[in-house]
Amino acid sequence: MVLKAFFPTCCASADSGLLVGRWVPEQSSAVVLAVVHFPFVPVQVKELLAQARQASRVGVAVLGTWSHRHQEAAESLGRFLEGLGAIFSHEPWLQLCRERGSKSWSCTATRRQVPACPSTPHEDQVMLVFYDQRKVLLSQLHPPAALPDRQAGDATASAGGLAAVFDTVARSEALFRSDRFDESPVRLSHWQSEGVEASILAELAKRASGPICLLLACLLSLVSAASACRKANVLVSVLLDVALGLALLSWLHGKDRIGQLAEALVPVADHVAEELQHLLQWLMGAPAGLKMNRALDQVLGRFFLYHLHLWISYIHLMSPFIERILWHVGLSACLGLTVALSILSDIIALLTFHIYCFYVYGARLYCLKVCGLSSLWRLFRGKKWNVLRQRVDSCSYDLDQLFIGTLLFTILVFLLPTAALYYLVFTLLRLLVVAVQGLIHVLVDVINSLPLYSLGLRLCRPYRLAAGVKFRVLEHEAGRPLRLLMQINPLPYGRVIHTYRLPSCGCHPTHSWGSLCRKLFFGELIYPWRQRGDKQD
Amino acid sequence: SLGNLTACVWLSLQNSMILSAAIFITLLGLLGYLHFVKIDQETLLIIDSLGIQMTSSYASGKESTTFIEMGKVKDVVINEAIYMQKVIYYLCILLKDPVEPHEISQVVPVFQSAKPRLDCLIEVYRSCQEVLAHQKATPASP
């Protein structure tokens, strides 16, 4: 197998030294984490590596040598580097070499022990893969969705070679603490040495921000034991909600808008009631050219008109208090825009209560009719509904039973269109109100469950959320090893929303379209906000 | 009738608001098409012992990449499909099932938008098989 050497781009311009990193034998890949510069004492290097191994539980070791020199290099350097192979023994021993000022790299990997089977070559073929250490350190891999019949334990086992690279870099924090600019016995080069701030103020700010970030992390961890990204999402969503609510509040309380709203409310309610009255008068006449049963029509029409008259009186009774109530309700917007929207939805429900009542009356009447009709239709055919066995059985009726049954059936059939029309009209009105409430609920749901922090992160720092990696082939010369650049493939926006979506209140409609139509046809009442587990009335 | 329709369209065009809105929507639609639909180039990069990478570059410059590790790849084959009255050929990558090593869990077609013909596909297939054969000949060393 070709030996893959993962080399950080920040070390490409570093001075000669030793390569320190982790060797993954299953993928035959060497992950280089840092370069140790001359001069060093081998004992101290080994001590540092043992410390790093203990702290991060990653098997860091000396992997080989790195030489970055001019063309006319001293022979002594070459021999010195070969001598190092004897001090730090590692299988296989890498030797990376780059000529200063040019792009030609060379890499060899040698194995000391000659293997048993002679066909395996003594020197392996090497492939160089450059990676940006800081980005790989900070990014989080999101593997594609697992198959449903796999247990969670399998996921880590078949994680794949690249996940191992990310894992290695992420866990090697201990190694990155000391730098080549620090005054320690061992000088390392890694992503931290990419540049020190020139201004002392910037350096101080960076050092001061450390404790602040720690404090924030502590605060977040106090809230719950979930991952940092989810907590940040919740926090940002809540903050945005409150901010929008305060904006709404300031808009409402400026320029006496509440007073204007209150003044406009009663005439609007009156107007709606008047329209309903016109509708009922129309139904009591000959609606759309249909001829209704006069007596039933008058009864139903007058009943609904009286109900409407009661409702208008109630609204007029309430009108002096409306402004006060609205003002206090407007204050609740400081808790968040979602609270204000939910209260708006409740106010709509209260104001259209008469439509709800009309719908229930119409539905109950229609349901009664349909039940009666179906039962009498069975009697017509000589059958009966067996409640014990929940099926239709044949039954022999007496003559007087049949006679009365047929009479009642005829009456109900001829009264059906009237009741059906009232039911249809009020159901449509009720569905309109439910649709408006549903829209408001969907808006509240979206505001609550949208992961804004993750979306912002994907926009500004796309390498933090990685869906995978992508490779680019760099200039290739014959005889030199193949060089690739590994970049992070960011997660697409759809998957960001899908993965980090906050749990919404789960009030999805429990009926499918088919069952909804069935209920409407048979006149059963529809309760839009009942959950599946609640007891049905 | 046609005369009425023409008069209606002419009147709406006279109104500059509707005209500018229509132009704006057309421009947006064009940009959206170039960014999300029109694929200019498709690339397949196969690297021995690393994996297979498929890139599609759109007309607006956007590139969408998918990388499959070599451990997951079972084979690269040319599949035949009968579509209406013709037979079409497409190149696809077979992925191993992690639970059952001899089963195929997924078939990933490549060059979905370019749809090259059989002669191009055979050349690509031969190159892929060379790399895969080399990869299978030298299995992972301990």
XYZ file of C-alpha atoms in Angstrom:
679
model
C 0.000 0.000 0.000
C 1.205 3.484 -0.726
C 2.422 5.268 2.371
C 0.532 8.531 2.940
C 2.285 11.296 4.829
C -0.058 14.023 6.133
C 2.068 17.148 6.448
C 0.794 20.460 7.883
C 1.133 23.430 5.512
C 2.431 25.625 8.330
C 5.548 23.455 8.658
C 6.426 23.682 4.970
C 8.637 26.711 5.582
C 10.063 25.572 8.911
C 13.763 24.880 9.474
C 15.186 21.381 9.487
C 14.441 19.084 12.358
C 12.633 15.976 13.501
C 9.116 14.982 12.470
C 6.776 14.278 15.374
C 3.364 12.695 14.914
C 1.315 9.529 14.888
C 1.621 6.439 12.724
C -1.639 4.696 11.759
C -0.661 1.212 10.566
C -4.102 0.126 9.282
C -4.228 2.901 6.680
C -0.447 2.994 6.272
C -0.509 6.735 6.950
C 1.744 8.978 8.997
C 0.140 12.097 10.501
C 2.840 14.711 11.163
C 1.840 17.070 13.972
C 4.952 19.206 14.562
C 8.638 19.671 13.754
C 11.267 19.708 16.503
C 14.140 22.064 15.676
C 17.902 21.808 16.280
C 19.521 21.988 18.719
C 17.766 19.524 21.004
C 18.625 16.906 23.529
C 17.149 13.501 22.588
C 16.277 12.675 26.205
C 14.254 15.862 26.571
C 12.447 15.183 23.299
C 11.529 11.702 24.484
C 10.325 13.135 27.799
C 8.125 15.701 26.062
C 6.630 13.037 23.830
C 5.908 10.758 26.795
C 4.167 13.653 28.535
C 2.123 14.446 25.425
C 1.204 10.772 25.044
C -0.066 10.602 28.588
C -1.995 13.876 28.401
C -3.755 13.274 25.101
C -3.805 9.455 24.869
C -2.530 9.684 21.297
C 0.488 7.607 20.347
C 2.805 10.453 19.327
C 6.319 9.439 18.395
C 9.245 10.621 16.297
C 8.409 9.622 12.739
C 11.444 10.780 10.830
C 13.504 13.754 9.735
C 12.712 16.942 7.858
C 15.353 18.884 6.035
C 14.788 22.271 4.433
C 18.102 23.373 3.009
C 19.873 25.073 0.125
C 21.012 23.137 -2.913
C 24.636 23.061 -1.886
C 24.029 21.371 1.451
C 26.808 20.202 3.716
C 27.427 16.468 3.644
C 27.686 16.455 7.413
C 24.028 17.399 7.752
C 23.003 14.405 5.703
C 25.048 12.005 7.792
C 23.833 13.641 10.994
C 20.243 13.120 9.956
C 20.881 9.477 9.177
C 22.475 9.051 12.579
C 19.274 10.280 14.201
C 17.505 7.267 12.811
C 19.512 5.136 15.177
C 18.556 7.174 18.256
C 14.808 7.374 17.637
C 13.913 4.091 16.066
C 10.587 4.013 14.289
C 9.196 1.651 11.716
C 9.058 2.982 8.922
C 11.505 5.895 9.107
C 10.456 8.908 7.007
C 12.888 11.300 5.407
C 11.274 14.424 3.966
C 13.433 16.855 2.103
C 12.694 20.174 0.458
C 15.000 22.461 -1.412
C 14.794 26.039 -0.201
C 13.202 28.389 -2.674
C 11.844 25.725 -5.008
C 8.828 23.496 -5.085
C 10.626 20.204 -5.401
C 10.042 17.825 -2.553
C 11.424 14.370 -2.047
C 10.388 11.758 0.413
C 11.625 8.281 1.251
C 10.425 5.746 3.770
C 12.754 2.958 4.802
C 12.117 -0.134 6.845
C 15.005 -1.458 8.853
C 13.927 -5.045 9.327
C 13.814 -7.002 6.114
C 10.411 -8.695 5.999
C 10.030 -12.447 5.624
C 8.602 -12.521 2.086
C 11.128 -11.174 -0.399
C 8.518 -9.712 -2.786
C 7.718 -6.776 -0.472
C 9.996 -3.831 -1.378
C 12.430 -2.444 1.130
C 11.427 1.138 0.402
C 7.749 2.091 0.213
C 6.230 4.496 -2.263
C 5.230 7.733 -0.521
C 2.414 10.208 -1.218
C 2.387 13.672 0.431
C -0.926 15.136 1.563
C -0.815 18.723 2.831
C -3.441 19.832 5.323
C -4.254 23.068 7.130
C -3.648 22.162 10.776
C -5.681 24.914 12.404
C -8.758 24.172 10.274
C -8.541 20.432 10.851
C -8.096 21.054 14.579
C -11.243 23.155 14.836
C -13.524 21.286 12.466
C -16.095 18.684 13.378
C -16.734 15.843 10.962
C -20.339 14.968 10.179
C -20.452 11.546 8.603
C -23.357 10.817 6.273
C -26.510 9.419 7.861
C -25.999 5.893 9.136
C -28.094 3.008 7.866
C -31.035 2.313 10.150
C -30.127 -1.289 10.911
C -26.702 -0.505 12.330
C -25.962 -0.175 16.006
C -24.273 2.922 17.315
C -21.202 0.962 18.284
C -20.326 0.140 14.698
C -20.023 3.761 13.728
C -16.721 4.373 15.430
C -15.216 1.092 14.294
C -15.720 1.793 10.589
C -14.865 5.483 10.944
C -12.405 5.419 8.098
C -8.897 6.683 7.664
C -9.652 10.399 7.429
C -11.662 10.476 10.620
C -8.575 9.058 12.341
C -6.503 11.994 11.026
C -9.031 14.537 12.331
C -9.208 12.706 15.617
C -5.414 12.673 16.023
C -5.026 16.397 15.390
C -7.966 17.329 17.595
C -6.723 15.349 20.561
C -3.111 16.537 20.434
C -3.733 19.784 22.285
C -0.962 18.990 24.766
C 1.636 18.991 22.032
C 0.643 22.399 20.710
C 1.119 24.233 23.977
C 4.773 25.090 23.611
C 6.090 26.893 20.569
C 9.442 27.513 18.909
C 9.364 31.094 20.163
C 8.996 29.959 23.759
C 12.008 29.581 25.999
C 11.693 25.855 26.526
C 14.389 23.204 26.008
C 12.522 21.712 23.047
C 11.435 24.036 20.250
C 8.440 22.893 18.195
C 6.910 24.270 14.998
C 3.210 23.801 14.375
C 0.128 25.876 13.556
C 0.621 28.169 16.547
C 3.886 29.418 15.084
C 2.250 30.798 11.984
C 2.753 34.292 13.239
C 2.804 36.261 16.434
C 0.860 39.489 16.662
C 3.064 42.537 16.114
C 1.017 44.798 18.355
C 1.278 44.130 22.067
C -2.323 45.225 22.580
C -3.575 42.531 20.256
C -1.483 39.908 22.075
C -2.832 41.068 25.439
C -6.391 40.994 24.119
C -5.884 37.434 22.896
C -4.538 36.358 26.257
C -7.339 38.124 28.123
C -10.000 36.578 25.953
C -8.935 33.145 27.113
C -10.472 33.383 30.587
C -13.579 35.101 29.196
C -14.211 32.247 26.780
C -13.669 29.805 29.641
C -16.279 31.667 31.710
C -18.790 31.580 28.866
C -18.192 27.872 28.380
C -18.788 27.306 32.106
C -22.054 29.242 31.967
C -23.220 27.252 28.979
C -22.299 23.943 30.578
C -24.352 24.844 33.634
C -27.500 24.892 31.549
C -27.544 21.295 30.400
C -25.313 18.433 29.375
C -25.735 18.736 25.623
C -23.109 19.622 23.017
C -21.757 23.160 22.763
C -23.223 23.820 19.346
C -26.768 22.990 20.404
C -26.518 25.151 23.506
C -25.218 28.032 21.435
C -28.134 27.590 19.028
C -30.687 27.762 21.835
C -29.018 30.832 23.312
C -28.874 32.696 20.000
C -32.486 31.805 19.159
C -33.731 33.042 22.523
C -31.719 36.258 22.232
C -33.045 36.976 18.747
C -36.573 36.239 19.895
C -36.306 38.689 22.794
C -34.684 41.308 20.567
C -37.487 41.084 17.991
C -40.051 41.189 20.779
C -38.549 44.357 22.216
C -38.529 45.910 18.749
C -42.219 45.063 18.371
C -42.914 46.496 21.826
C -41.229 49.796 21.071
C -43.103 50.033 17.765
C -46.441 49.340 19.446
C -46.024 51.784 22.289
C -44.839 54.614 20.130
C -47.300 57.051 18.571
C -50.280 55.689 20.531
C -50.670 52.701 18.232
C -52.391 50.681 20.958
C -55.152 53.264 21.164
C -55.578 53.182 17.387
C -55.720 49.385 17.439
C -58.303 49.350 20.198
C -60.426 51.912 18.363
C -60.245 49.907 15.174
C -61.042 46.585 16.853
C -64.693 47.108 17.755
C -65.789 48.417 14.323
C -63.980 45.449 12.690
C -65.812 42.989 14.946
C -69.077 44.778 14.149
C -68.333 44.589 10.443
C -67.625 40.849 10.641
C -70.858 40.285 12.554
C -72.785 42.289 9.959
C -71.292 40.229 7.157
C -72.328 37.057 8.983
C -75.853 38.441 9.317
C -75.998 39.078 5.567
C -74.742 35.539 5.011
C -77.488 34.078 7.195
C -80.158 36.171 5.471
C -78.862 34.869 2.164
C -79.012 31.266 3.438
C -82.547 31.817 4.689
C -83.607 32.927 1.213
C -82.750 30.873 -1.884
C -78.938 30.575 -1.767
C -77.343 30.014 -5.180
C -80.726 29.204 -6.597
C -81.202 26.116 -4.372
C -84.629 25.633 -2.870
C -84.403 24.972 0.885
C -86.949 23.507 3.222
C -88.670 26.635 4.439
C -89.473 25.662 8.023
C -86.096 24.199 8.935
C -84.370 27.066 7.198
C -86.246 29.653 9.220
C -85.617 27.811 12.484
C -81.885 27.446 11.929
C -81.503 30.963 10.533
C -83.294 32.601 13.427
C -81.345 30.547 15.959
C -78.009 31.619 14.479
C -79.144 35.234 14.145
C -80.029 35.370 17.810
C -76.662 33.909 18.728
C -74.981 36.551 16.612
C -77.004 39.312 18.258
C -75.815 38.073 21.680
C -72.225 38.110 20.452
C -72.431 41.705 19.189
C -73.857 42.855 22.528
C -71.022 41.093 24.307
C -68.422 42.873 22.159
C -70.050 46.254 22.831
C -70.034 45.492 26.532
C -66.304 44.763 26.423
C -65.321 47.798 24.336
C -64.323 50.215 27.157
C -61.838 47.712 28.579
C -60.203 46.684 25.326
C -57.527 49.381 25.314
C -56.313 48.501 28.820
C -56.232 44.808 27.991
C -54.321 45.384 24.781
C -51.771 47.571 26.536
C -51.052 44.903 29.126
C -50.910 42.190 26.493
C -48.512 44.333 24.468
C -46.124 44.341 27.437
C -45.771 40.598 27.157
C -43.935 41.120 23.871
C -40.791 41.844 25.893
C -40.630 38.130 26.618
C -40.133 37.444 22.941
C -41.728 37.692 19.551
C -42.977 34.103 19.773
C -44.950 34.949 22.920
C -46.552 37.913 21.170
C -47.454 35.771 18.162
C -48.949 33.054 20.348
C -51.052 35.642 22.183
C -52.177 37.012 18.831
C -53.268 33.523 17.826
C -55.247 33.186 21.066
C -56.893 36.591 20.560
C -57.998 35.516 17.090
C -59.448 32.339 18.587
C -61.367 34.362 21.179
C -62.713 36.882 18.689
C -63.939 34.183 16.325
C -65.543 32.134 19.045
C -68.997 32.582 17.509
C -67.789 31.028 14.249
C -66.540 28.056 16.274
C -69.932 27.740 17.979
C -71.760 27.875 14.661
C -69.476 25.223 13.264
C -70.147 22.909 16.224
C -73.942 23.375 15.970
C -73.929 22.767 12.225
C -71.614 19.756 12.532
C -73.626 18.112 15.309
C -76.860 18.542 13.413
C -75.388 17.201 10.227
C -73.748 14.290 12.037
C -77.042 13.368 13.673
C -78.731 13.421 10.289
C -76.077 11.279 8.639
C -76.179 8.740 11.474
C -79.927 8.547 11.318
C -79.876 8.201 7.564
C -77.330 5.388 7.553
C -79.189 3.468 10.210
C -82.549 3.855 8.459
C -80.991 2.943 5.134
C -79.931 -0.347 6.662
C -83.463 -0.836 7.927
C -84.685 -0.171 4.397
C -82.597 -3.092 3.164
C -83.502 -5.329 6.086
C -80.171 -5.156 7.883
C -79.090 -4.005 11.335
C -75.840 -2.886 12.957
C -74.713 -5.410 15.533
C -72.989 -3.403 18.278
C -71.662 -6.502 20.010
C -69.964 -7.895 16.934
C -69.285 -4.531 15.248
C -70.702 -5.683 11.926
C -73.868 -5.525 9.813
C -76.328 -8.406 10.320
C -79.592 -9.162 8.628
C -82.722 -8.676 10.718
C -86.412 -9.201 10.220
C -88.418 -6.167 11.227
C -92.130 -5.932 12.034
C -94.389 -4.130 9.653
C -94.965 -1.096 11.884
C -91.199 -0.766 12.454
C -90.644 -0.786 8.717
C -93.396 1.744 8.146
C -92.150 4.300 10.672
C -88.589 3.705 9.598
C -89.404 4.451 5.974
C -91.297 7.619 6.925
C -88.445 8.925 9.028
C -85.982 8.047 6.293
C -87.931 10.081 3.777
C -88.139 13.064 6.098
C -84.429 12.988 6.823
C -83.533 12.656 3.142
C -85.545 15.718 2.229
C -84.132 17.757 5.110
C -80.572 16.762 4.314
C -79.700 19.508 1.770
C -80.628 22.298 4.164
C -78.535 20.971 7.018
C -75.726 20.091 4.626
C -75.586 23.643 3.286
C -75.414 25.225 6.724
C -72.745 22.721 7.702
C -70.730 23.422 4.559
C -70.769 27.201 5.001
C -69.766 27.174 8.655
C -67.126 24.505 8.128
C -65.479 26.650 5.477
C -65.433 29.649 7.812
C -63.995 27.555 10.612
C -61.321 26.099 8.316
C -60.333 29.634 7.323
C -59.818 30.628 10.950
C -57.893 27.396 11.636
C -55.667 28.064 8.621
C -54.776 31.544 9.918
C -53.987 30.139 13.364
C -51.976 27.363 11.744
C -49.849 29.876 9.843
C -49.048 31.740 13.039
C -48.084 28.473 14.733
C -45.803 27.530 11.836
C -44.080 30.922 12.096
C -43.543 30.479 15.832
C -42.200 26.988 15.207
C -39.728 28.228 12.595
C -38.449 31.008 14.872
C -37.991 28.527 17.680
C -36.344 25.680 15.840
C -34.056 27.410 13.331
C -30.400 26.827 14.324
C -29.151 30.370 13.774
C -25.769 29.906 15.420
C -24.950 26.902 13.246
C -26.069 28.750 10.117
C -23.937 31.738 11.058
C -20.993 29.424 11.704
C -21.471 27.755 8.316
C -21.508 31.182 6.682
C -18.506 32.733 8.437
C -16.309 29.780 9.386
C -17.241 27.021 6.951
C -14.392 24.739 8.027
C -15.889 24.231 11.472
C -18.721 22.082 10.140
C -17.249 19.542 7.755
C -19.102 17.024 5.664
C -15.886 15.502 4.421
C -12.682 16.380 2.664
C -11.659 17.184 -0.883
C -8.309 16.769 -2.548
C -6.479 18.851 -5.116
C -3.524 17.555 -7.053
C -0.518 19.923 -6.894
C 2.242 20.181 -9.509
C 3.748 16.817 -10.184
C 7.249 16.154 -11.488
C 8.363 12.735 -12.665
C 10.374 10.873 -10.076
C 9.078 13.012 -7.227
C 6.351 11.873 -4.852
C 2.731 12.785 -5.623
C 1.610 15.902 -3.736
C -2.042 16.542 -2.796
C -3.719 19.361 -0.900
C -6.460 18.240 1.488
C -9.192 20.811 2.068
C -12.310 20.665 4.154
C -15.598 20.164 2.328
C -18.171 22.202 4.285
C -21.598 20.874 5.171
C -24.403 21.987 2.838
C -26.981 24.337 4.400
C -29.813 21.818 4.193
C -27.865 19.291 6.241
C -26.860 21.977 8.772
C -30.528 22.742 9.426
C -31.425 19.058 9.509
C -28.668 18.125 11.960
C -28.842 21.077 14.332
C -32.561 21.712 14.279
C -33.905 22.383 17.758
C -36.830 20.186 18.786
C -40.061 22.023 18.037
C -43.185 21.600 20.137
C -44.257 18.805 17.844
C -47.779 20.008 17.069
C -47.888 18.516 13.628
C -51.336 17.593 12.338
C -52.210 14.143 13.529
C -54.657 13.505 10.686
C -53.665 12.734 7.154
C -55.581 14.376 4.317
C -57.645 11.219 3.770
C -58.868 10.935 7.336
C -59.592 14.677 7.393
C -61.858 14.393 4.345
C -63.551 11.371 5.851
C -64.266 13.226 9.084
C -65.589 16.229 7.193
C -67.909 14.050 5.138
C -69.422 12.298 8.110
C -69.729 15.425 10.212
C -67.328 14.400 12.969
C -65.839 17.330 14.838
C -62.254 18.215 14.018
C -59.984 19.225 16.868
C -56.894 20.686 15.213
C -54.643 20.866 18.269
C -55.298 17.485 19.835
C -52.216 15.253 20.038
C -52.358 11.611 19.028
C -52.293 10.256 22.563
C -55.083 12.372 24.005
C -58.407 10.843 24.766
C -60.852 11.397 21.913
C -64.184 12.935 22.799
C -59.450 36.272 -27.611
C -56.010 37.135 -28.954
C -56.770 40.822 -29.373
C -57.872 41.156 -25.757
C -54.839 39.284 -24.519
C -52.487 41.492 -26.517
C -54.183 44.625 -25.221
C -53.899 43.330 -21.660
C -50.205 42.519 -22.000
C -49.534 45.912 -23.631
C -51.295 47.743 -20.817
C -49.359 45.861 -18.172
C -46.096 46.601 -19.951
C -46.919 50.295 -19.963
C -46.905 50.159 -16.221
C -43.234 50.427 -15.418
C -43.570 48.826 -12.009
C -44.773 45.536 -13.414
C -42.175 45.649 -16.149
C -39.285 46.222 -13.774
C -40.608 43.536 -11.451
C -40.798 41.094 -14.357
C -37.253 41.951 -15.460
C -35.974 41.547 -11.913
C -37.636 38.175 -11.498
C -36.237 36.998 -14.832
C -32.727 38.024 -13.817
C -33.050 36.264 -10.492
C -34.322 33.161 -12.209
C -31.388 33.221 -14.623
C -28.858 33.593 -11.821
C -30.509 30.799 -9.908
C -30.382 28.561 -12.955
C -26.684 29.251 -13.477
C -25.877 28.648 -9.835
C -27.956 25.584 -9.098
C -28.782 23.825 -12.356
C -26.296 24.323 -15.173
C -23.261 22.084 -14.743
C -20.267 23.020 -16.878
C -17.768 20.338 -15.975
C -17.656 17.058 -14.131
C -14.408 15.523 -12.867
C -13.587 12.088 -11.488
C -10.308 11.819 -9.543
C -9.204 8.391 -8.415
C -6.195 8.188 -6.091
C -4.659 4.867 -5.220
C -5.149 3.938 -1.559
C -6.952 7.221 -0.736
C -10.276 7.194 -2.523
C -12.428 8.501 -5.350
C -13.480 12.140 -5.645
C -16.266 13.463 -7.876
C -16.511 17.210 -8.588
C -19.237 19.082 -10.448
C -18.552 22.690 -11.330
C -21.531 24.918 -12.088
C -21.681 27.832 -14.508
C -21.525 30.403 -11.688
C -18.239 28.895 -10.436
C -19.695 26.884 -7.588
C -18.117 23.473 -7.095
C -19.699 20.600 -5.286
C -17.417 17.728 -4.292
C -18.004 14.246 -2.952
C -15.176 12.063 -1.680
C -15.483 8.331 -1.099
C -12.740 6.552 0.839
C -11.090 3.564 -0.780
C -12.119 1.338 2.105
C -15.753 1.777 1.122
C -15.323 1.156 -2.611
C -16.038 -2.345 -3.843
C -15.776 -1.846 -7.586
C -16.338 0.514 -10.526
C -18.608 -0.847 -13.244
C -20.518 0.221 -16.369
C -24.217 -0.455 -15.915
C -26.760 -0.936 -18.661
C -30.244 0.471 -18.269
C -33.228 0.111 -20.563
C -35.025 3.442 -20.760
C -38.126 3.570 -22.961
C -36.935 2.582 -26.404
C -33.167 2.840 -25.921
C -30.409 1.287 -23.858
C -28.217 3.727 -21.934
C -24.871 3.076 -20.288
C -23.630 4.777 -17.170
C -20.564 4.405 -15.000
C -21.149 3.789 -11.329
C -19.236 3.084 -8.137
C -20.327 0.170 -5.953
C -19.966 0.693 -2.210
C -19.368 -2.047 0.316
C -21.880 -2.762 3.031
C -20.076 -2.279 6.366
C -22.002 -5.081 8.050
C -21.687 -7.660 5.242
C -18.395 -7.266 3.383
C -19.614 -9.199 0.318
C -22.832 -7.267 -0.115
C -23.309 -3.978 -1.953
C -24.927 -1.235 0.073
C -25.119 1.601 -2.452
C -24.659 2.353 -6.130
C -23.307 5.834 -6.876
C -23.603 6.937 -10.526
C -21.012 9.360 -11.913
C -21.190 11.864 -14.768
C -24.920 12.329 -14.202
C -25.040 15.559 -16.117
C -22.465 14.975 -18.866
C -23.789 11.508 -19.734
C -20.873 10.439 -21.942
C -21.287 7.693 -24.484
C -20.010 4.156 -24.268
C -16.624 4.766 -25.937
C -15.691 7.473 -23.384
C -17.011 5.343 -20.569
C -14.873 2.375 -21.614
C -11.691 4.472 -21.459
C -12.550 5.818 -18.021
C -13.463 2.324 -16.900
C -10.117 0.910 -18.031
C -8.146 3.580 -16.148
C -10.216 3.059 -12.998
C -9.723 -0.695 -13.150
C -5.951 -0.250 -13.464
C -5.841 1.791 -10.276
C -8.237 -0.508 -8.421
C -6.287 -3.597 -9.463
C -3.087 -2.042 -8.147
C -4.874 -1.173 -4.946
C -6.207 -4.695 -4.490
C -2.818 -6.263 -5.267
C -1.157 -4.487 -2.326
C -3.490 -4.885 0.650
C -3.038 -3.001 3.946
C 0.246 -3.826 5.661
C 0.201 -4.453 9.446
